[in-house]
Amino acid sequence: MDLWTKKAQIMGMLSIDTIKRLIPSSELTPEDWERKFPPRPLPAGAEVTRFAPSPTGYVHIGGILVSLISESVAHQSGGVFILRVEDTDRERFVEDAVDQLGRALEFFGIKPDEAGSTGLYGPYQQSERQSIYDSYIFDLLKRDRAYPCFCTKDELAEMSKVQSSKGVDTGYWGEWARCRNLPEATVTQRLDAGDPYVIRFRSPEFTGKRIRYHDLIRGPLEKEDNRNDAVIRKTTGLPTYHFAHPVDDHLMRVTIMIRADEWLSSIPLHLQLFEALGFPLPRYAHIAPLLKSDGRSKRKLSKRNDPEAAVDFYVRAGYPAEGVLVYLRGLANSRLLDGVPKEVLSAPLLLEDCSRGGQLVDIAKLDHVCREVIAEMTSDEIADRILTWAEQFDPPLAQLIREDRQAIINALVIHQLPPTGPRKEIAKWSDFRDKAGFLVAPLFEPVTDPADPRFAPVAAELVSKLAKRLADSYRHDAPPPDEWFAQIRESGVALGFAATAREYKNNPQLPGSIKEAANIIRVLLTGRTTSPELYPVTRTLGESEVLRRLRAVR
Ligand code: GLU
């Protein structure tokens, strides 16, 4: 009998042979991994950060925020930014999720320095790191800082019910931790029987201690210490988040862990794990959640109820990535809120400027920012961006752009140039059809019904007459703006409209004034009661399209 086994027997600990049965795949020791992933040769002050999403097929916009902050903190300090895929939850795993994640990061131009097969501290996908975790779990078992637990899901659920009925904390602790001191013979018997087991961390039990730590965003915090024996290795052999986190962040030599503040309550456990594993204590920065206003109160932006929680929402709607980035950066650091977009995009995000309370996601504000960002682009650039978006989300529009790009540019020019532009109506590429599509012949549905409410208050019969009269006498090349516009006035007056608003006021029995007449023409030409000025609109449309629209009404 070797010395360890002897000691283990005396102390009531598990022997190496039993530990080997529990963790069969562990060959290397923690020391081996320490040597393989040595401290990084970085200058003092350089921070290593990571974005560590779980690939569940859904990228939360809050994750992008955390990622932006992490990337900025690393890069502004000359450090390294890592992408680590946390895929140990096989039940929630979705096939295409890693690709989706990659696409989301690419959309926002977030570029990790290490990810996938790039970098010396990988693998960067947790499911490929099992042998690493197992080395550390083996070591914890050897030092009696962990133990196997054979409790079934049903037994645990039952226990939790009893705990609740007795009004005590739920969890695996104290007298409730049934497997905490199983005799070795029981463990081997259960293993012989093929019973599934997890490995639990042996917490220091109830210390009565309060733990203090300093969060880089929230400042000093104090919490009751952990006494729950958390699961660190699941029946599948993969680690839980609680365990993978210290091992990975230590071995990847991460210096600041920036993550969502839903993890705040796990800090006592995490600190215990760092200590038990012999790692230097971590530095954390916890980011407040994004919120949504709900009536008078605010709540967390939720995956289930709020479409805008998903990155996909922004991509599908065709928000320009830089607009969303400017907006998100403003949410991260409110001193950037009213900045010039270009500067906001390149400004460093500082942890000390991150808000401690949650920030409200307000789509109206996002739209405003995006409209400003788009107003700075040339029509050519906008056409390119709409095309890229439409290829995926609006194929008929994409085809139209490919066939007649000039028609799209002309429509955009009206939006962009004085005297009509920049109208700042387009906040996202899907707005194009609605806001400027009326300027493109194939996208316009002519108004055919003279009783259409948009012509109100003018009677249907008169609408038809005015449209016909103007169409019959229309001179497309009449000198602008006065003579061209005078055509509408003349047709209107000939049909009994007052020549001025004042005249109409004094003679309310008339069908309307030049204002009402012009509205009819506006609706016929643009489908809307407010539009860019009509003369430039007719230049974009061309004579035959103007006539087609005037003659469409019955
Ligand atoms: N995979 C964890 C999550 O998605 C990451 C938490 C962390 O950044 O440490 O919530």
Coordinates of C-alpha atoms in Angstrom, one line a residue, residues 36 51 127 141 144-145 152 176 254 280 360-361 404 413 427 437 439-440 457 462 522 540:
K36 CA 1.9 24.5 -21.0
F51 CA -16.1 37.2 -24.0
S127 CA -16.1 20.9 -24.8
L141 CA -10.5 14.8 -5.1
D144 CA -10.4 15.9 -0.4
R145 CA -11.7 19.3 -1.6
T152 CA -30.5 11.5 -8.3
W176 CA -28.4 17.8 3.7
V254 CA -7.2 36.4 -18.1
P280 CA -4.4 34.0 -7.5
L360 CA -32.7 51.3 -20.7
V361 CA -32.8 50.1 -24.3
D404 CA -31.5 49.5 -61.8
V413 CA -30.5 61.5 -53.5
A427 CA -33.0 54.4 -39.6
G437 CA -39.6 53.2 -52.2
L439 CA -39.6 57.1 -55.6
V440 CA -38.9 53.9 -57.5
P457 CA -61.8 66.5 -47.6
L462 CA -63.3 66.3 -58.1
R522 CA -48.9 64.8 -53.8
T540 CA -36.7 61.5 -60.1

